[in-house]
GROMACS .gro file of C-alpha atoms in nm:
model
  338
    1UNK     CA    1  10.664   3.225   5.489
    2UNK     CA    2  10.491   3.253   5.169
    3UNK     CA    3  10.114   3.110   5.253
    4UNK     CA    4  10.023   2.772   5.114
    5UNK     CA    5   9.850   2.752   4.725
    6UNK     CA    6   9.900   2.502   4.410
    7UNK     CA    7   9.897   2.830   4.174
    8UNK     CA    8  10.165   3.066   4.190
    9UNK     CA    9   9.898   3.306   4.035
   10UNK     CA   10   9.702   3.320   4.376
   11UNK     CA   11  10.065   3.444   4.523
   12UNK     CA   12  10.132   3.811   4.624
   13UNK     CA   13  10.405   3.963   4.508
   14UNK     CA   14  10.492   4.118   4.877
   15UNK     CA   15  10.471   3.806   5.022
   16UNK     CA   16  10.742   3.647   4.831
   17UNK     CA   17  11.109   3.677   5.048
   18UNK     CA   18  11.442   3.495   4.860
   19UNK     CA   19  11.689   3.256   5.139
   20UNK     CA   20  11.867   3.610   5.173
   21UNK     CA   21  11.594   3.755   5.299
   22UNK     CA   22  11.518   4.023   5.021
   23UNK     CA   23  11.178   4.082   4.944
   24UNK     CA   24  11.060   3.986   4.592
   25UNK     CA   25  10.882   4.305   4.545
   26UNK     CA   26  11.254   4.510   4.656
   27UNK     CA   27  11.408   4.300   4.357
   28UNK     CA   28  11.204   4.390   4.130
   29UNK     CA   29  11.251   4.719   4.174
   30UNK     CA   30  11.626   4.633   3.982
   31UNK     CA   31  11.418   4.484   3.683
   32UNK     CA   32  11.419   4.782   3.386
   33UNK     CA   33  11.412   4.606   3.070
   34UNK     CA   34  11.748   4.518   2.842
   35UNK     CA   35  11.691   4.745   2.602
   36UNK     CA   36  11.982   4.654   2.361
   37UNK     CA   37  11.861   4.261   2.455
   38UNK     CA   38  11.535   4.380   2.315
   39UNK     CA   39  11.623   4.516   1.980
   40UNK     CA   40  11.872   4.246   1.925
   41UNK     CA   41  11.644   4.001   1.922
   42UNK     CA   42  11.451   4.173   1.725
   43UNK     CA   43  11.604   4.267   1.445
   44UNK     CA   44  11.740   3.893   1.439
   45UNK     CA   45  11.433   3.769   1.369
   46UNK     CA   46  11.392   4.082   1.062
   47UNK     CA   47  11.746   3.888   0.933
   48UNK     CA   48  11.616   3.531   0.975
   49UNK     CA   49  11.318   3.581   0.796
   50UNK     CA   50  11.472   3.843   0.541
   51UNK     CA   51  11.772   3.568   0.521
   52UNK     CA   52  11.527   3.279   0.462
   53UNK     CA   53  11.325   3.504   0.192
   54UNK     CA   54  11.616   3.498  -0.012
   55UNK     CA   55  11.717   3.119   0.057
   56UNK     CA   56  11.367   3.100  -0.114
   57UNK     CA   57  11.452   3.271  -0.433
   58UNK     CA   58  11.801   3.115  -0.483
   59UNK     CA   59  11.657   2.764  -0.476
   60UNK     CA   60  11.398   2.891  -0.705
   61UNK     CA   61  11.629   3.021  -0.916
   62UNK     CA   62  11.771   2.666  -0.951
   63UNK     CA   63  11.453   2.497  -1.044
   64UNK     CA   64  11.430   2.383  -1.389
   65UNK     CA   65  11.105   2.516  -1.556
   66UNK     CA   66  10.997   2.207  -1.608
   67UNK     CA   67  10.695   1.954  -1.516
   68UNK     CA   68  10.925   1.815  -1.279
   69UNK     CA   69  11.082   2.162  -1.179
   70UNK     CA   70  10.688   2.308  -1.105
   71UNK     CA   71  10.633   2.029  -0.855
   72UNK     CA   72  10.928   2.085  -0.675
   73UNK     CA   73  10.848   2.473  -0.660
   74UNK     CA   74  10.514   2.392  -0.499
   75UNK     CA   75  10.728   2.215  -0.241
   76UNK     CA   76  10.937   2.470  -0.169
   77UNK     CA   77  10.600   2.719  -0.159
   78UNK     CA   78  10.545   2.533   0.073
   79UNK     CA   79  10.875   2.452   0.275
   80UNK     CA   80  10.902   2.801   0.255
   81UNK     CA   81  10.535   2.903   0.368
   82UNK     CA   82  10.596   2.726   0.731
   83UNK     CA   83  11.022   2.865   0.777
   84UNK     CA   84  10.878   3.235   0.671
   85UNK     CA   85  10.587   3.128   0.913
   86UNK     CA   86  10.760   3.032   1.187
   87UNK     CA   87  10.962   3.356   1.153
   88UNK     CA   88  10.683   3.573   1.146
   89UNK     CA   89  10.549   3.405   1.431
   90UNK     CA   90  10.856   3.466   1.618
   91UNK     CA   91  10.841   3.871   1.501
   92UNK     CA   92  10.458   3.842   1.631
   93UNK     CA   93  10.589   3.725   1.978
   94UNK     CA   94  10.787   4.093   2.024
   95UNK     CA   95  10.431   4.277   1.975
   96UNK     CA   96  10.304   4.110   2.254
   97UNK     CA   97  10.600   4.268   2.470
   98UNK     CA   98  10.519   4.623   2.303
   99UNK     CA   99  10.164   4.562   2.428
  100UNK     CA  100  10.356   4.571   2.755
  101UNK     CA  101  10.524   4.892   2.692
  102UNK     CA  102  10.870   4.718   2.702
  103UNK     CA  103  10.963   4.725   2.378
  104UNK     CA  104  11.102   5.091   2.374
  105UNK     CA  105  11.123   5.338   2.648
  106UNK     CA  106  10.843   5.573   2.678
  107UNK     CA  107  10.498   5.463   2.598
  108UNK     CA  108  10.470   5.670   2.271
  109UNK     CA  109  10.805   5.539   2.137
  110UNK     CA  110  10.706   5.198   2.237
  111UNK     CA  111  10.413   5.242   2.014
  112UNK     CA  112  10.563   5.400   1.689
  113UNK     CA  113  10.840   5.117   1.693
  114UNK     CA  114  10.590   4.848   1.726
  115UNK     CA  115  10.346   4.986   1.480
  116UNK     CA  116  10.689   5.069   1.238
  117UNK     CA  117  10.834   4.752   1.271
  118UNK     CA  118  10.625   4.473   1.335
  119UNK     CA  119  10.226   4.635   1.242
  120UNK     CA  120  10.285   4.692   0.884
  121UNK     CA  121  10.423   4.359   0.815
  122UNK     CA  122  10.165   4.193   1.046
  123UNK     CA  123   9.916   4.376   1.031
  124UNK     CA  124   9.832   4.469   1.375
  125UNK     CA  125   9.779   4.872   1.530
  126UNK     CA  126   9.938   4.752   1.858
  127UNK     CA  127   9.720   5.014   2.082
  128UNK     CA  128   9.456   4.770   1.963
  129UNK     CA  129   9.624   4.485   2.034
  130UNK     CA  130   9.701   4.596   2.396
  131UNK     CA  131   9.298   4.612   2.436
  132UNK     CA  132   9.248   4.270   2.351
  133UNK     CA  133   9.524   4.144   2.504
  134UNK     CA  134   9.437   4.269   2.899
  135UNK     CA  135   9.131   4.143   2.850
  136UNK     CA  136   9.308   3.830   2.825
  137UNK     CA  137   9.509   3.913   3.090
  138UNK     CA  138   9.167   3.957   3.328
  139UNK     CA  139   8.988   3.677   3.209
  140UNK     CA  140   9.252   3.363   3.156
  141UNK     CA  141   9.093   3.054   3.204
  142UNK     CA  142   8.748   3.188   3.180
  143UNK     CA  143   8.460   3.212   2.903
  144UNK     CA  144   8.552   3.567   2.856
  145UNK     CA  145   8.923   3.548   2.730
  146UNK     CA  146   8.967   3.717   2.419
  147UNK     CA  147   9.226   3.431   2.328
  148UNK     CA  148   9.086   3.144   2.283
  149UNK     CA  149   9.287   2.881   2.053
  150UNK     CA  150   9.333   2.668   2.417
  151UNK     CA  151   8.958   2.605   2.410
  152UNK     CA  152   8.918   2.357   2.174
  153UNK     CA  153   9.187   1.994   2.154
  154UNK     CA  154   9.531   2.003   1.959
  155UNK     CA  155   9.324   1.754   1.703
  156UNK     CA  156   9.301   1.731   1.335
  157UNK     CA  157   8.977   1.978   1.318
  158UNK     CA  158   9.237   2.206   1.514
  159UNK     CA  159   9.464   2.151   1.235
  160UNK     CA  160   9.258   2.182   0.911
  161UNK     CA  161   9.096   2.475   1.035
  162UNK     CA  162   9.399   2.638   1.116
  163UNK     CA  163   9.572   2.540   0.779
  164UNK     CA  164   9.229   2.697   0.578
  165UNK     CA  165   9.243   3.010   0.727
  166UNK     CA  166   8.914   2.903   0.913
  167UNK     CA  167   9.066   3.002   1.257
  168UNK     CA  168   9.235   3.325   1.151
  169UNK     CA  169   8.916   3.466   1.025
  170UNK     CA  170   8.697   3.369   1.314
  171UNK     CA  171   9.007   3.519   1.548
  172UNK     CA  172   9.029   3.828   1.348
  173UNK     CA  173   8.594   3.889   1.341
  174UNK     CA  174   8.638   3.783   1.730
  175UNK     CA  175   8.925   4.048   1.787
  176UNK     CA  176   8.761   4.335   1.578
  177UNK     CA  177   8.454   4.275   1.790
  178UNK     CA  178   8.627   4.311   2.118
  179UNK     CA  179   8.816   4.621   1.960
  180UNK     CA  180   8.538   4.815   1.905
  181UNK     CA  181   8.341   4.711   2.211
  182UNK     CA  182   8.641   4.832   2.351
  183UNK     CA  183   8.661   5.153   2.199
  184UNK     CA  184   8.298   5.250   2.234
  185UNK     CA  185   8.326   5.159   2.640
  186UNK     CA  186   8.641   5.406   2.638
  187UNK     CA  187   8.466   5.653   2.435
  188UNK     CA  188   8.187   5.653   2.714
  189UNK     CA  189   8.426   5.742   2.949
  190UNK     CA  190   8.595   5.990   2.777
  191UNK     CA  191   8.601   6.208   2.438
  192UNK     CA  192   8.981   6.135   2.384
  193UNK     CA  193   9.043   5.967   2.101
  194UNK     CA  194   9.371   5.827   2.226
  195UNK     CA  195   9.260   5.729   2.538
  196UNK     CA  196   8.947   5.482   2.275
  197UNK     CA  197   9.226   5.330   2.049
  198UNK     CA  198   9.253   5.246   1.716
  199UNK     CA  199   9.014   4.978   1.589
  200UNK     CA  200   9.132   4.646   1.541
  201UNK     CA  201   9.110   4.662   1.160
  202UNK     CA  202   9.250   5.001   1.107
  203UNK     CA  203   9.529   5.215   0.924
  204UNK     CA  204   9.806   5.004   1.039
  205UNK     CA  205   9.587   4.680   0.887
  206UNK     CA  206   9.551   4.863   0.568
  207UNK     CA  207   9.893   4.978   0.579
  208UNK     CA  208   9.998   4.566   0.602
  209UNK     CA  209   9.807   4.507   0.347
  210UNK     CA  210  10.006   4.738   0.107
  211UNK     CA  211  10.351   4.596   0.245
  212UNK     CA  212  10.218   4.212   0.211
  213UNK     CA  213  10.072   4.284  -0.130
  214UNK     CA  214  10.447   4.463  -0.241
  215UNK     CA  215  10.607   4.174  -0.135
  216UNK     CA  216  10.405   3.945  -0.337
  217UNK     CA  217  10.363   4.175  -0.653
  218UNK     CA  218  10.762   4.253  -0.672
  219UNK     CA  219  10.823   3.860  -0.617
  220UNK     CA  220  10.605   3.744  -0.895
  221UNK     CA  221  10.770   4.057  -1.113
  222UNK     CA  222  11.093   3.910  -1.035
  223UNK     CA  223  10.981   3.520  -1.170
  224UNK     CA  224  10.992   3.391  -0.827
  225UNK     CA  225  10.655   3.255  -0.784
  226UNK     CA  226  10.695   2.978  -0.540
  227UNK     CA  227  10.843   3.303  -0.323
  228UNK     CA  228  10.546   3.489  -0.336
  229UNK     CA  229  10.352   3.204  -0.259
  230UNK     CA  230  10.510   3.071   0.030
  231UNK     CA  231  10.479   3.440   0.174
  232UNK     CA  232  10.138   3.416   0.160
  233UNK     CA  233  10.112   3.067   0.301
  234UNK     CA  234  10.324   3.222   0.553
  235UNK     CA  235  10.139   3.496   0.650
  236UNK     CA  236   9.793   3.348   0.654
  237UNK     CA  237   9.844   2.985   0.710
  238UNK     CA  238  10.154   2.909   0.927
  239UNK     CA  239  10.205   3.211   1.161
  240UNK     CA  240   9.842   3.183   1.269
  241UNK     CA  241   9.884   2.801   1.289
  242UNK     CA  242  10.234   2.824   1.490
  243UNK     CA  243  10.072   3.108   1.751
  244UNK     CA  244   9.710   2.881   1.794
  245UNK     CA  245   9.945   2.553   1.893
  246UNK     CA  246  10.165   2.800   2.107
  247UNK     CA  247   9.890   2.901   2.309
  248UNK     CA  248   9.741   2.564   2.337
  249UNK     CA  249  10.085   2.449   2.491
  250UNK     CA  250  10.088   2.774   2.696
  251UNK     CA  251   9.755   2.740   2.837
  252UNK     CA  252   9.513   2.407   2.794
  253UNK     CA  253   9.528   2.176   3.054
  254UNK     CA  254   9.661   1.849   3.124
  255UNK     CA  255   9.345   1.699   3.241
  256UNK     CA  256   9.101   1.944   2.977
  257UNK     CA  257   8.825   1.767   2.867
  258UNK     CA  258   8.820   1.735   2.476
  259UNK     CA  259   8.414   1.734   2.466
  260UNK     CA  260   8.352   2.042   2.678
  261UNK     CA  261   8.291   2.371   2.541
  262UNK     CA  262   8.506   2.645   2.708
  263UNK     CA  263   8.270   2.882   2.539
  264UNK     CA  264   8.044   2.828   2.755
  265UNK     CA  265   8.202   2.616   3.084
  266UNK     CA  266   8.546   2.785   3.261
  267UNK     CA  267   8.859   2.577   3.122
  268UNK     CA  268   9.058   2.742   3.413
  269UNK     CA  269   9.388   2.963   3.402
  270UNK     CA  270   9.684   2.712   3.344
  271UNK     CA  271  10.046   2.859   3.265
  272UNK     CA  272  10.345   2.684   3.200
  273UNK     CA  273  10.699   2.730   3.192
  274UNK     CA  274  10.935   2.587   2.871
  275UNK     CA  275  11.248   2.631   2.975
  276UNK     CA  276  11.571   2.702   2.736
  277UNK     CA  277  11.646   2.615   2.412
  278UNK     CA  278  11.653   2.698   2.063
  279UNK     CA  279  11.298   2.567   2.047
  280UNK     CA  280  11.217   2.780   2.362
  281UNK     CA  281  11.420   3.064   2.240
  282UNK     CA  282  11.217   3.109   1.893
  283UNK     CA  283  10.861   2.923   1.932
  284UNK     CA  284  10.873   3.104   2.255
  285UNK     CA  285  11.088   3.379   2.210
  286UNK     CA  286  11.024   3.725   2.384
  287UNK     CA  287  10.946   3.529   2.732
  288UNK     CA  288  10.697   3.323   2.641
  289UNK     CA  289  10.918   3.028   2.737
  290UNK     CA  290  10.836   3.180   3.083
  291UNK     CA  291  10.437   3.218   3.028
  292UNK     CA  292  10.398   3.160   3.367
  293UNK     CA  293  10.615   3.427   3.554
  294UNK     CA  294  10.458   3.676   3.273
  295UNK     CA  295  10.106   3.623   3.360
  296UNK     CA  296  10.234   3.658   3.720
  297UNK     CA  297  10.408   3.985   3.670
  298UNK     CA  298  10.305   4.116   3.316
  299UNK     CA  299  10.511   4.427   3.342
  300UNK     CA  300  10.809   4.272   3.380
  301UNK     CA  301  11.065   4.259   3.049
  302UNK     CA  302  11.092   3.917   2.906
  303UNK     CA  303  11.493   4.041   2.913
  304UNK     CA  304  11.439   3.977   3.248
  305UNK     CA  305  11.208   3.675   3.354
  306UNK     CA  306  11.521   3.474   3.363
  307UNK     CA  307  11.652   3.668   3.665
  308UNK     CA  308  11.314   3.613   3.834
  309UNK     CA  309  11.281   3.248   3.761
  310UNK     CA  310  11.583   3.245   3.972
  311UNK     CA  311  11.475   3.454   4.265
  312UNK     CA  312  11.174   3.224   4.235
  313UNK     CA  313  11.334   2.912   4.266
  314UNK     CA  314  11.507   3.017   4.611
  315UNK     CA  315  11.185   3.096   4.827
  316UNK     CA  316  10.917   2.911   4.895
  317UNK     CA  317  10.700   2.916   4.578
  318UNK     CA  318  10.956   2.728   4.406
  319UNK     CA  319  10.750   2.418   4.392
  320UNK     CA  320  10.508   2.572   4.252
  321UNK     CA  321  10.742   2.683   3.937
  322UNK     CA  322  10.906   2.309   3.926
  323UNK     CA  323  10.523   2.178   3.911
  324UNK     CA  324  10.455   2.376   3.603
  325UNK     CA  325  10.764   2.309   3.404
  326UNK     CA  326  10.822   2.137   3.112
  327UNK     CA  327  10.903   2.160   2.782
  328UNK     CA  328  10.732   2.252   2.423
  329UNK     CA  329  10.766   1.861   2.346
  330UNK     CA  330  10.643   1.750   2.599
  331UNK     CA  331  10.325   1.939   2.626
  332UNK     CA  332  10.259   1.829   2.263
  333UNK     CA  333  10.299   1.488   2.334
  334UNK     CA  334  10.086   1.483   2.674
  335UNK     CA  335   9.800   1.727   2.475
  336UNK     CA  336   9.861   1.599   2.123
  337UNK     CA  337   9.516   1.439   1.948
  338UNK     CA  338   9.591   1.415   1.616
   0.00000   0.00000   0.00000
């Protein structure tokens, strides 16, 4: 009998048994990682957002250079800017899972795929990443989270600021901060290198920076300037505005209290689950759909949170799943204050 609690975060993993009697921490022994799931889902999101790239220029391509034909280019900058946005989002989502060490096998393979294919387009050295991220990990709910976008209310400040760029700058001088404190507490420990990580704004940043600025140099070469526009809208104006209302709908709470300042007073670890979907499947893609069961058992692959939401749901914790589930819509419309 699994002890009572209203957060299936304060539940042991050995003390979980399924109505055929086998022990939660026995099943997930059978959990390795779908490793063709993985990179399928992967490299769809590399053709959706290639794919949509190039639905970009062909509609460009039919725009009249005209008065009329430059103000439907800025709409279609802009169109474009949130689909290319939301795709890069999604593509985000899988370095959160390398973080994990599940998206290739072996730790150093995991970390040359993630830095090849999703750092130099987004800018991110994902051994730095992984620093920041545990922290967030240890601290949910509490002043010292490293991610903080569920602090403040889903209003229109939230909004603007994320649209500016405001947000993305104060979360990039907020992660290269933790980064280095970071890296100078490893160093302390030990000489290695390695074992201090990369610093948030690194090589593999630089190295983005290259990639972004190719993509926008050979689209403007190429008399697609809406294109080249809409991937930088993309990059620095929707992604970071899709992943700050993600983890608002992952993580602020139903009763939060728009006035406080989680900066300074505990908000409280909240997790959700979202469900299926396409929504779920590319909003939340790479298990984040299943927030909750992640931040219960982070090493788990999101190929197979499914498989535990199921061995969940037959012991006695289940209530505690059905309690936390919803859907993306309907956390926006119950913490929506625009």
């Amino acid at each position: 009998m699994t002890p009572p609690t209203q957060e299936l975060s304060a539940v042991r993993h050995s003390w979980i048994v399924d109505d055929s009697g086998v022990r939660y921490t026995a099943f997930r022994r059978t959990l390795a990682p779908r490793w063709p799931s993985v990179w399928g889902k992967l490299l769809g999101g590399h053709l959706a957002l290639a794919g949509c790239g190039a639905a970009i220029a062909l509609l460009e391509r039919a725009v009249p250079g005209t008065l009329p034909g430059a103000a439907a280019g800025a709409v279609l900058a802009v169109a474009g800017g949130a689909v290319l946005g939301f795709w890069l989002h999604y593509l985000l989502l899988f370095q959160h899972e390398a973080a994990h060490y599940n998206l290739a096998p072996g730790r150093r393979l995991n970390d040359l795929a993630a830095n090849a294919c999703l750092g130099v387009i987004l800018g991110s050295d994902v051994r730095a990443y992984r620093q920041i991220h545990f922290v967030h990990h240890r601290n949910l709910g509490t002043t010292a989270d490293t991610e903080t976008s569920y602090f403040d209310p889903l209003d229109r400040r939230f909004l603007l600021e994320s649209l500016t760029g405001v947000r993305l700058v104060r979360s990039l001088a907020g992660y290269q901060r933790t980064s280095a404190g970071a890296t100078e507490s490893a160093a302390s420990r030990t000489p290695s290198a390695e074992t201090a990580g990369p610093p948030f704004l690194g090589p593999v940043f630089l190295a983005a920076g290259a990639v972004n600025a190719s993509v926008v140099v050979g689209a403007l070469l190429l008399g697609l300037p809406a294109l080249a526009a809409a991937w930088v809208l993309g990059m620095l104006t929707f992604l970071p505005l899709f992943n700050s209302v993600r983890q608002v709908l992952e993580h602020r709470g139903d009763s939060a209290d728009d006035r406080a300042d989680y900066r300074r007073t505990p908000h409280g670890a909240v997790n959700r689950l979202f469900g299926d979907g396409m929504l779920a499947a590319t909003l939340g893609g790479a298990g984040f759909n299943r927030h909750l069961l992640h931040h219960w058992d982070p090493s788990v692959s999101f190929t197979r949170l499914r498989e535990v939401e199921r061995f969940l749901l037959r012991t006695d914790v289940a209530p505690l799943l059905l309690r936390r589930t919803t859907t993306y819509r309907e956390a926006w419309r119950e913490l929506n204050r625009v």
